[in-house]
Coordinates of C-alpha atoms and ligand atoms in Angstrom, one line a residue:
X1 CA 0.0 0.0 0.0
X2 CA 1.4 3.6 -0.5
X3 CA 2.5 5.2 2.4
X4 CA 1.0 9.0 3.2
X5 CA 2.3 10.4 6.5
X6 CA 0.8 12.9 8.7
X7 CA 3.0 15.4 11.0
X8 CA 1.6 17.2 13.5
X9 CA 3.2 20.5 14.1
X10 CA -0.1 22.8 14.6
X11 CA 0.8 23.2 19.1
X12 CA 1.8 26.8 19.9
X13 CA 5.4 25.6 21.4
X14 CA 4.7 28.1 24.3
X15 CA 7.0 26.8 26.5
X16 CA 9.9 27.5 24.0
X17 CA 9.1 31.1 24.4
X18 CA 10.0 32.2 20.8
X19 CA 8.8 33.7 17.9
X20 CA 10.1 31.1 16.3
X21 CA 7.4 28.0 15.8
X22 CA 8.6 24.9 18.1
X23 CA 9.5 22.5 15.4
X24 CA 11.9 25.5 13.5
X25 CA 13.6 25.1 16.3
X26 CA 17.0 23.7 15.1
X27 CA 18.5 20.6 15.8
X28 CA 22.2 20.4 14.1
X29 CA 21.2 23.5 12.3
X30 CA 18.3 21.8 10.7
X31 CA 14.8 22.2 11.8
X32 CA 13.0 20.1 13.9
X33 CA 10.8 18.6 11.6
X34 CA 12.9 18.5 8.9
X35 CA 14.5 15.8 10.8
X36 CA 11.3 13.8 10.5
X37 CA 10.8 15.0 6.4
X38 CA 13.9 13.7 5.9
X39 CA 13.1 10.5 7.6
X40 CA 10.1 10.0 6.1
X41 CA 11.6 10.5 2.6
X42 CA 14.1 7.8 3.4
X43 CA 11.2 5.1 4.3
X44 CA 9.6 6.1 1.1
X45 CA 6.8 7.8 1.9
X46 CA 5.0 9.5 -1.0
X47 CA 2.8 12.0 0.3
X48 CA 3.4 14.2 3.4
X49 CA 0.8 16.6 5.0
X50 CA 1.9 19.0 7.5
X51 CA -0.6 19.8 10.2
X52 CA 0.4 23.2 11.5
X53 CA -1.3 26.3 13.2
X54 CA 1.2 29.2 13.8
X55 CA 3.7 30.8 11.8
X56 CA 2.6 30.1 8.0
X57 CA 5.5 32.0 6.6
X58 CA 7.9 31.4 8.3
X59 CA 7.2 27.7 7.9
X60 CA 6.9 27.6 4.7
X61 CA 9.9 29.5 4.2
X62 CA 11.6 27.3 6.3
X63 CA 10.6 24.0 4.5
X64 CA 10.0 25.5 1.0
X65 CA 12.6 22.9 -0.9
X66 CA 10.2 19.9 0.6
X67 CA 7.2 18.3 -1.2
X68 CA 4.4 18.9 1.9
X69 CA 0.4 19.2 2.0
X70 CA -0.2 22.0 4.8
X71 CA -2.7 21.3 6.3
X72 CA -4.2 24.3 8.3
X73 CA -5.6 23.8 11.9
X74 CA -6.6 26.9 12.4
X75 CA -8.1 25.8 16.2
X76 CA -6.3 23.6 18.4
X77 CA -8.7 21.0 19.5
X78 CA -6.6 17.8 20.0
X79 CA -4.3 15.4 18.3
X80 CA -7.6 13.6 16.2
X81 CA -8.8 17.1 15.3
X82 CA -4.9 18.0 14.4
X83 CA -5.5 14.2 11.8
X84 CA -8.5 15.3 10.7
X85 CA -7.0 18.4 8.8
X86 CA -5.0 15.8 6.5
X87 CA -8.2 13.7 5.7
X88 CA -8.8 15.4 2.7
X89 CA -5.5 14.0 0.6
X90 CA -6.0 10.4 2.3
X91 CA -6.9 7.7 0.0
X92 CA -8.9 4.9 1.9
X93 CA -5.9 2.2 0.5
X94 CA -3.4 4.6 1.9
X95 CA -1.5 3.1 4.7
X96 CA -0.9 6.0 7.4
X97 CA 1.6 7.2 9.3
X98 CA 0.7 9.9 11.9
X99 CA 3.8 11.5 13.6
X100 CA 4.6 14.7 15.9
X101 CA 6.9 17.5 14.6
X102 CA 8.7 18.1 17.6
X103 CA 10.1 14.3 18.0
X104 CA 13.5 14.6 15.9
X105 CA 15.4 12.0 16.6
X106 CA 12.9 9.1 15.3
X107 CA 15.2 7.3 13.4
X108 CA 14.6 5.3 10.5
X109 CA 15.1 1.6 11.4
X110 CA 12.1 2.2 14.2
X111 CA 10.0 3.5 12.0
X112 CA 10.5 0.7 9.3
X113 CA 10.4 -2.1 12.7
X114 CA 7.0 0.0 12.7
X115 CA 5.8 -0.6 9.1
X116 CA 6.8 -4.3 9.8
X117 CA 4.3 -4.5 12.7
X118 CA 1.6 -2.9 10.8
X119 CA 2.1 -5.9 7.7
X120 CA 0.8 -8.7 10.8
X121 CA -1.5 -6.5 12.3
X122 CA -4.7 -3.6 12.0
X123 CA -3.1 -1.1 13.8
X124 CA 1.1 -0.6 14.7
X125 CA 1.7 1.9 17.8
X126 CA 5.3 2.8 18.5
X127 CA 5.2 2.8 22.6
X128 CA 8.2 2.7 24.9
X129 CA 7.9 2.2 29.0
X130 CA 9.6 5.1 30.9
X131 CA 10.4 4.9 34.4
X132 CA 8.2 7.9 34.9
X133 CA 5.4 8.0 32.5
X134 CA 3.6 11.2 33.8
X135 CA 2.0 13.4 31.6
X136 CA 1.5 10.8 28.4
X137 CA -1.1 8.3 27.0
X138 CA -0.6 4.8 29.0
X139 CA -1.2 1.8 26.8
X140 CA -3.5 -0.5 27.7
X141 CA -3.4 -4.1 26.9
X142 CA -5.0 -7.3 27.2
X143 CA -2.1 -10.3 26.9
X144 CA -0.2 -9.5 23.5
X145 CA -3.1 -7.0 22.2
X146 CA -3.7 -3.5 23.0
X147 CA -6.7 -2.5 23.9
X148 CA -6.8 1.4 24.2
X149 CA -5.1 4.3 25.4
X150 CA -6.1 6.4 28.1
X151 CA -4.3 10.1 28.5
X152 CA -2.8 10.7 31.9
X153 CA -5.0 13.1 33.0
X154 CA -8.6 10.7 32.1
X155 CA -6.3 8.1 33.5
X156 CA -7.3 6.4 37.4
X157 CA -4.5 5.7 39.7
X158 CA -4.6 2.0 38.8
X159 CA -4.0 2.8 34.8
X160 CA -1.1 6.1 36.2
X161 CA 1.0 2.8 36.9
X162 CA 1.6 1.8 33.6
X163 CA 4.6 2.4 32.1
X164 CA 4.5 1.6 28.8
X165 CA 3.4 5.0 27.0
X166 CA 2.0 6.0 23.7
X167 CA 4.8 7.6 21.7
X168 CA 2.0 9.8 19.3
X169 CA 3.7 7.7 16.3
X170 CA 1.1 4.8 14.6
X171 CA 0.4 3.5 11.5
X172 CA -3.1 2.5 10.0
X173 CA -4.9 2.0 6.5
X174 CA -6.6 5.2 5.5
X175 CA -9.8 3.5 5.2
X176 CA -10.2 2.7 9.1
X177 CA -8.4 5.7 10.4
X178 CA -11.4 8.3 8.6
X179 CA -13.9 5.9 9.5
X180 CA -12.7 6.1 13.3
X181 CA -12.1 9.8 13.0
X182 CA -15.4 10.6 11.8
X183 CA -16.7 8.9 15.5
X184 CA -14.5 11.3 17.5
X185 CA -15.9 12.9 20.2
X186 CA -14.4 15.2 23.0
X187 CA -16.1 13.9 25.9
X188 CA -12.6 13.7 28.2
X189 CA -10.6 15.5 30.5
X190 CA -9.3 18.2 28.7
X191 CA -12.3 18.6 26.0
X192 CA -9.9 17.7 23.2
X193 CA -10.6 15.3 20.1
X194 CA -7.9 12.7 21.0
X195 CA -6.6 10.8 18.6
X196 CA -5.9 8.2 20.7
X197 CA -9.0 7.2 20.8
X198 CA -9.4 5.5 18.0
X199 CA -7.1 2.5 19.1
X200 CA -10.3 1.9 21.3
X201 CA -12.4 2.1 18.4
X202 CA -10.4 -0.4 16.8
X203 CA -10.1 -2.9 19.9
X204 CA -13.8 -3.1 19.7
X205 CA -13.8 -3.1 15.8
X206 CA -11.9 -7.0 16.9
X207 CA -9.1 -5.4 15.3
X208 CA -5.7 -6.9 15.8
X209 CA -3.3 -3.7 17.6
X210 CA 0.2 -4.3 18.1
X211 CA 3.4 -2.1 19.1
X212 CA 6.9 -1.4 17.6
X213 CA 9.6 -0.1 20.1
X214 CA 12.6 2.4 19.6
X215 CA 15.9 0.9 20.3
X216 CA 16.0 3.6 22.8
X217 CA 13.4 6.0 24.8
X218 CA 15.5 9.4 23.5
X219 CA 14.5 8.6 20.4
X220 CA 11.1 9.3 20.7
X221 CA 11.6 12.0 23.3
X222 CA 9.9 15.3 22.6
X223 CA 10.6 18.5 22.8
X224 CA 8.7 21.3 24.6
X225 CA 11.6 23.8 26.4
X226 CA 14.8 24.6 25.5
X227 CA 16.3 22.3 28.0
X228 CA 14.8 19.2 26.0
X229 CA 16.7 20.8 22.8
X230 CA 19.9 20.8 24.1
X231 CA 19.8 17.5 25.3
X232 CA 18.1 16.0 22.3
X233 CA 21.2 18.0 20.1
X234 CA 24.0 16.2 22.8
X235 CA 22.0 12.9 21.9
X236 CA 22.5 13.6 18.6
X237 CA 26.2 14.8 18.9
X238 CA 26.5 11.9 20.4
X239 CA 25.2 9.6 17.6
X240 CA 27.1 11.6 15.4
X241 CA 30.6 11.0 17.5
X242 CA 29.8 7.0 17.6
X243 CA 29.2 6.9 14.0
X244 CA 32.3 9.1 13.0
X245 CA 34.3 6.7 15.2
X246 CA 32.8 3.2 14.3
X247 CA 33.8 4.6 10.5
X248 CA 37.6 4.9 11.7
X249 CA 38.0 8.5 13.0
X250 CA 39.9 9.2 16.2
X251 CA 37.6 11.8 18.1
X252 CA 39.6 12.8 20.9
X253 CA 36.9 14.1 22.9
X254 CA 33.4 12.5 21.6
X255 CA 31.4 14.6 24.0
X256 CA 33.0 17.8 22.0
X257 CA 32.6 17.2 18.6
X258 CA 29.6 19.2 16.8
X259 CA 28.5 17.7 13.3
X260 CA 25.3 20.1 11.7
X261 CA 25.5 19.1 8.2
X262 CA 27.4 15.9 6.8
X263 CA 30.8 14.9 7.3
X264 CA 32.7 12.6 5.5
X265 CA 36.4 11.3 6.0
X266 CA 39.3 9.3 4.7
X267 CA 41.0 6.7 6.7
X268 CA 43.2 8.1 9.8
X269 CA 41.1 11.3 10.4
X270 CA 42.1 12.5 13.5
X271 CA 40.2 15.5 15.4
X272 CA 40.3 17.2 18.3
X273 CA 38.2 18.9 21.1
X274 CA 35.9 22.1 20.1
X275 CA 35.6 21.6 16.8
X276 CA 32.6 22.0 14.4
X277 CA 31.7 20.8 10.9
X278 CA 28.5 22.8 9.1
X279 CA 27.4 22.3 5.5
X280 CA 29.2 19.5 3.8
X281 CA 32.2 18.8 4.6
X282 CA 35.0 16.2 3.1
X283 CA 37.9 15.4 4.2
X284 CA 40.6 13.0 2.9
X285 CA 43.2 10.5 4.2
X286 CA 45.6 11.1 7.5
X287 CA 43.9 14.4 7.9
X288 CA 44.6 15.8 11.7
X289 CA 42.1 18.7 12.9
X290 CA 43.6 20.7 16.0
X291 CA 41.2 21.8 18.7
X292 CA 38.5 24.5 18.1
X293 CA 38.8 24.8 14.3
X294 CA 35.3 25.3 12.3
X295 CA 34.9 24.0 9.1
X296 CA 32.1 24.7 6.6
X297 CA 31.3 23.3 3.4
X298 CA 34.8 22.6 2.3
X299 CA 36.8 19.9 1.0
X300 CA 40.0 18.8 2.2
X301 CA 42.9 16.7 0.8
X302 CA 45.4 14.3 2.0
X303 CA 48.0 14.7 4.3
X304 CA 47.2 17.9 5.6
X305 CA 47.5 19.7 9.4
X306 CA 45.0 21.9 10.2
X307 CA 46.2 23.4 13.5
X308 CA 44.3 24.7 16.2
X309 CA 41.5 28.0 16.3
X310 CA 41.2 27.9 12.2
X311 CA 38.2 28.4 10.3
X312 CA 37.6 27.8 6.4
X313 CA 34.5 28.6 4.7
X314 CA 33.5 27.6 0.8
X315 CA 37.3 26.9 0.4
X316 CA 39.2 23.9 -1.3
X317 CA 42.2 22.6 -0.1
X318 CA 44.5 20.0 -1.5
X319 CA 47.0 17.8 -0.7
X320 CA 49.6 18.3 2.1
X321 CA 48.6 21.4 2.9
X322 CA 49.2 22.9 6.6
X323 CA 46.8 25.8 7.5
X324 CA 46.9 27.6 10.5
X325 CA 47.1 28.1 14.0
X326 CA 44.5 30.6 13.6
X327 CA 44.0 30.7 9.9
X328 CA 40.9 32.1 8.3
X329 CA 39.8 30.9 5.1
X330 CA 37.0 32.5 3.5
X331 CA 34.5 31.5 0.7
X332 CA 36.6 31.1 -2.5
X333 CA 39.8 30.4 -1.0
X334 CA 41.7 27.5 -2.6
X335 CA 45.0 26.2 -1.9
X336 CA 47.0 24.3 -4.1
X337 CA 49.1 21.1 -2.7
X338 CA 51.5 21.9 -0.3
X339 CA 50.9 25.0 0.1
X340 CA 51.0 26.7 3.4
X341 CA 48.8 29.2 5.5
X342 CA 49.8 30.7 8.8
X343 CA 48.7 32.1 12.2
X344 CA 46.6 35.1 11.3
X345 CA 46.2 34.9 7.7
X346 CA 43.3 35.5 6.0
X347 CA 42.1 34.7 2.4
X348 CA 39.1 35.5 0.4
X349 CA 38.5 34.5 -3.3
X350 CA 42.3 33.9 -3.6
X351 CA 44.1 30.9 -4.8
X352 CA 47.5 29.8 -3.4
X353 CA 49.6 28.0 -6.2
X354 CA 51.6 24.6 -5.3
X355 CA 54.0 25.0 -2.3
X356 CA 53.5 28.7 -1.8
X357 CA 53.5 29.9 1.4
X358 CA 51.7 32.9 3.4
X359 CA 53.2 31.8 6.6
X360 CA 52.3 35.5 8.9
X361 CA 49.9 38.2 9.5
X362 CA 48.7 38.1 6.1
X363 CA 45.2 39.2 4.0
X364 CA 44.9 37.6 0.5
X365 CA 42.0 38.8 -1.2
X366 CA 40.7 38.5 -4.7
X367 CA 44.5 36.7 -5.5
X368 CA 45.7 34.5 -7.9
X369 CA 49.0 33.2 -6.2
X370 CA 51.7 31.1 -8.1
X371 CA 53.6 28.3 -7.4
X372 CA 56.3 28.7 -5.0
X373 CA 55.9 31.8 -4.3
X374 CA 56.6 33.5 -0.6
X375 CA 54.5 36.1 0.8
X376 CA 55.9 37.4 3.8
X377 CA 54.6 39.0 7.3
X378 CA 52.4 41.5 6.5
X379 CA 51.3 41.6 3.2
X380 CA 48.0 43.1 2.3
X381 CA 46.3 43.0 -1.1
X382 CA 44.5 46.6 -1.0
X383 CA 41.5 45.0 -3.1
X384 CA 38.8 47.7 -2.3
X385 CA 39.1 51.4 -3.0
X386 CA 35.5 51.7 -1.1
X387 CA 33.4 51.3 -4.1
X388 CA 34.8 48.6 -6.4
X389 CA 36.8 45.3 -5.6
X390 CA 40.2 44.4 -7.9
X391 CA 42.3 41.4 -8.6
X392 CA 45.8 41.1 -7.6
X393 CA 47.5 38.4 -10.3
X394 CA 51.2 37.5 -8.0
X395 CA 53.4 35.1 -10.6
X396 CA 55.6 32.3 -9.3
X397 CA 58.5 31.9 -7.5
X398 CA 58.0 35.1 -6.4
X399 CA 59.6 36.9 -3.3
X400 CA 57.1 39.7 -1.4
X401 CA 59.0 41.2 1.5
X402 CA 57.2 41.5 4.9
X403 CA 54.8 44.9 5.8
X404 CA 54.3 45.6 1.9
X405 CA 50.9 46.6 0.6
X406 CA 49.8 45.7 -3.2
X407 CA 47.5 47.7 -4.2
X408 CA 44.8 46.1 -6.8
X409 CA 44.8 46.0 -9.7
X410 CA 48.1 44.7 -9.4
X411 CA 50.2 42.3 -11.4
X412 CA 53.9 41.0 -10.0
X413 CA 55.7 38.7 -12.8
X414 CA 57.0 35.5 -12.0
X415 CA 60.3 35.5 -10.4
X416 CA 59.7 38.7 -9.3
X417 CA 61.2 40.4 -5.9
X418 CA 59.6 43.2 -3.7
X419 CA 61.4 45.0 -0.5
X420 CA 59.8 44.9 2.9
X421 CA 57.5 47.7 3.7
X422 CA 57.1 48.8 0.1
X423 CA 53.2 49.9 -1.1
X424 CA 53.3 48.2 -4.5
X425 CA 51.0 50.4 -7.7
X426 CA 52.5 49.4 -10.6
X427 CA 53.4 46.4 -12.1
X428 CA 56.5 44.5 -11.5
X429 CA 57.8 43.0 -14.4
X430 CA 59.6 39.2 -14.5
X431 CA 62.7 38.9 -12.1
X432 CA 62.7 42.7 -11.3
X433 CA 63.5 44.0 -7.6
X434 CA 60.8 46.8 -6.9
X435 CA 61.4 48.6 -4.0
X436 CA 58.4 51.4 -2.8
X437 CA 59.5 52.9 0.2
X438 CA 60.8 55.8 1.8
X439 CA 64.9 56.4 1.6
X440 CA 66.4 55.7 4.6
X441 CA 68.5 58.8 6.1
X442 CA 71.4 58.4 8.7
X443 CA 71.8 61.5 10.6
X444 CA 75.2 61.6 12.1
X445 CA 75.8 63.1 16.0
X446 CA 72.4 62.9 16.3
X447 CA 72.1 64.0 20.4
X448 CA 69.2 62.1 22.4
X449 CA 66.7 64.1 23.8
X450 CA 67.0 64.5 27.8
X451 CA 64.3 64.2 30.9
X452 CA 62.7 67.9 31.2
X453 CA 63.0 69.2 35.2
Ligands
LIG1 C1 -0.1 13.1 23.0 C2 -0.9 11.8 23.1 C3 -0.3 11.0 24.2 C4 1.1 10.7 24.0 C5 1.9 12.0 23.8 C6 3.3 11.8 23.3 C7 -3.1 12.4 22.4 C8 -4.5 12.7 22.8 N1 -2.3 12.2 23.4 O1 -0.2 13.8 24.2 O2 -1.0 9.7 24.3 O3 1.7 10.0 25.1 O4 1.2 12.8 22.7 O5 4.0 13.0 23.3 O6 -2.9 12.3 21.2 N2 -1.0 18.9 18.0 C9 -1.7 19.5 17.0 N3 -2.9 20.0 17.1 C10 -3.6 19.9 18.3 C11 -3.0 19.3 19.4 C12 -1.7 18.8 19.2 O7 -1.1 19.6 15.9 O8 -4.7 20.3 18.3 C13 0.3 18.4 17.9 C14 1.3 19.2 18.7 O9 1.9 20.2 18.0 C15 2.3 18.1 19.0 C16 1.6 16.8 19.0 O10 0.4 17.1 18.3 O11 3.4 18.0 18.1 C17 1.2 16.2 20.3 O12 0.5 17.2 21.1 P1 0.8 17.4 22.6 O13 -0.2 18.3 23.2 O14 2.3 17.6 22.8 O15 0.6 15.9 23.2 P2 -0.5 15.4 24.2 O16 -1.9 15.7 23.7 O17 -0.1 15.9 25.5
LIG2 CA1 -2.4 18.3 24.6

């Protein structure tokens, strides 16, 4: 049967206190619920309807690149009234699978285990017993079958001691779930339409109702403060640090590692404490990663040292490269193999040829750098005149002394030599010395200056 899947997302989140709806709330820089899209993409479910309430735009900003249904509950009147909003794009042979928005870490082997269940059964429930089950729908069974669900607070004190709870997550054929949603009624504790009531419905139907369980009770943990957040994101650092090191990666410090995109490695990837990968990010063979370095979207050769406190952006670096301590490298920086980058050196849209080095206090900006070539301490390309950016073309094998300033557009020829502290503004032809700076003068019995009284 296809497979539609409903996600609940329409509760105000007031406990996040945010203008920002609940399930936007990030997670590894992703959303919430995209978490859950993404999940439900991978078990191959073709149609997804969003239930949600508040925050339209900003939602469907957020989630524009998905394929969604939104569904509007405009009122807030329980979990079956929340279903009932999707109704309209179920087809009766649909097989349906409701989930909430603001349960990210559902991963996709539970909810498969739960699209087993449903292939012997009516009805699959993902439940999970907690030691303290307060607050949620308690699963009632009788032997192997369940029966119903009764919410905490309709709950007596008999049924309070159960601790298997109802996880919100089920799966049913779109012909039984309308027919038991068009028999809802609100008749409960809170006055809500529950949709939990229709495993009732089914138990007296004679239908067979039978439960999948997450490999662990975080999974299926949700969120409602900003206190569940960050210790559903440390769960998922934590996955993130198991995985990295089953696949061969020494993480020095797994509980300080912070993956928000996709990282992939080589063989002998070594990192260590502090350091965060956003975006995609590759990197190749015997790669080390000092402490506190940030890397986002960028891909990384072989044989290479990044040291500690660097950051690279957008940038491209290949083989046997060493970058850093401290290095920034900006989107459009490239550097070629073996070349080198050193504490407090900065490049933008510049590429450093084979070997070269930029080894001090350094901007590179809008650069083409060749082979070989030395930059020393200090060197600025003046790109920007305030208005309009320029290109500084530097040749190979070329020498710039430290403290010099090139102003763009600029062109040094290969070979090519510059004196410390000069400002370069013209070219500099192939081998030529240029030299831009003030004469030095040596004033002879030159007499100290001495304290006033
Ligand atoms: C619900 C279940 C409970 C279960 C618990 C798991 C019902 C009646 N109860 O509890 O058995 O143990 O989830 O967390 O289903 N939502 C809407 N529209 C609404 C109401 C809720 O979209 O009108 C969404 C919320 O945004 C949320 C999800 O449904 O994502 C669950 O709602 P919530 O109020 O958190 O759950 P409970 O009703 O307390
Ligand atoms: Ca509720």
């Amino acid at each position: 049967m296809p497979l539609s899947a409903v996600v609940l997302a329409a509760g105000k989140g007031t406990r996040m206190k945010s203008s920002l709806p609940k399930v936007l709330h990030p997670i590894a820089n992703k959303p919430m619920v995209q978490h859950i899209l993404d999940a439900l993409s991978e078990v191959g479910a073709e149609q997804i309807n969003l239930v949600y309430g508040h925050g339209a735009d900003q939602l469907q900003s957020a989630l524009a690149h998905n394929q969604i249904n939104w569904c509007l509950q405009a009122e807030q009147l329980g979990t079956g009234h929340a279903v009932m909003q999707a109704v309209p794009n179920i087809s009766d042979n649909d097989d349906v699978l409701i989930l909430v928005g603001d349960v990210p870490l559902i991963q996709v082997s539970t909810l498969n285990r739960l699209i087993e269940v449903k292939q012997q059964c009516d009805l699959a429930l993902l439940t999970v017993e907690l030691d303290d089950p307060t607050g949620l729908g308690r699963i009632i069974r009788d032997g192997d079958n369940i029966t119903a669900i009764i919410e905490h607070k309709d709950a007596t004190d008999e049924q309070r001691e159960i601790k298997e709870i109802n996880t919100g997550i089920m799966l049913m054929s779109g012909i039984d779930l309308k027919r038991w949603l068009g028999q809802l009624g609100n008749d409960n504790a809170q006055q809500e339409y529950y949709l939990t009531d229709v495993i009732g419905m089914a138990s007296e139907e004679g239908k067979r109702i039978q439960a999948a369980h997450p490999d662990t009770p975080i999974e299926v943990e949700g969120v409602n403060n900003r206190l569940q957040l960050a210790r559903l994101e440390c769960e998922y650092q934590h996955r993130k640090a198991d995985e990295l090191m089953l696949s061969g990666v020494t993480v020095k410090d797994p509980y300080r590692i912070d993956v928000r995109g996709t990282l992939e490695t080589g063989t002998d990837v070594e990192i260590d404490v502090n350091c965060i990968f956003e975006g995609t990010v590759k990197l190749g063979n015997n790669v080390t990663i000092g402490a506190n370095c940030i890397l986002k979207d960028c891909v990384v050769g072989d044989n290479k040292r990044i040291e500690p406190f660097s950051m690279l952006e957008d940038a491209e670096v290949a083989d046997a490269c060493t970058i850093g301590p401290y290095a920034r490298l900006r989107p459009g920086s490239k550097m070629l193999d073996g070349a080198k980058v050193g504490n407090f050196v900065e490049m933008k849209k510049t590429t450093l040829g084979k070997g070269a080095k930029a080894n001090h206090l350094t901007y590179l900006g809008d650069a083409n750098i060749g082979e070989n070539t030395n930059i020393g301490a200090g060197t600025i390309t003046c790109n920007y005149d305030g208005v309009n950016k320029f290109k500084t073309e530097i040749g190979s094998n070329v020498f710039v002394g430290s403290n010099t300033a090139i102003v763009a557009p600029a062109k040094l020829g290969d070979g090519s030599t510059i004196g410390a502290g000069s400002v370069v503004t013209k070219e500099v032809d192939t081998d030529e010395l240029a030299i831009a700076r003030a004469k030095q003068r040596n004033i002879k019995g030159w007499t100290r200056p001495t304290k006033l009284s």
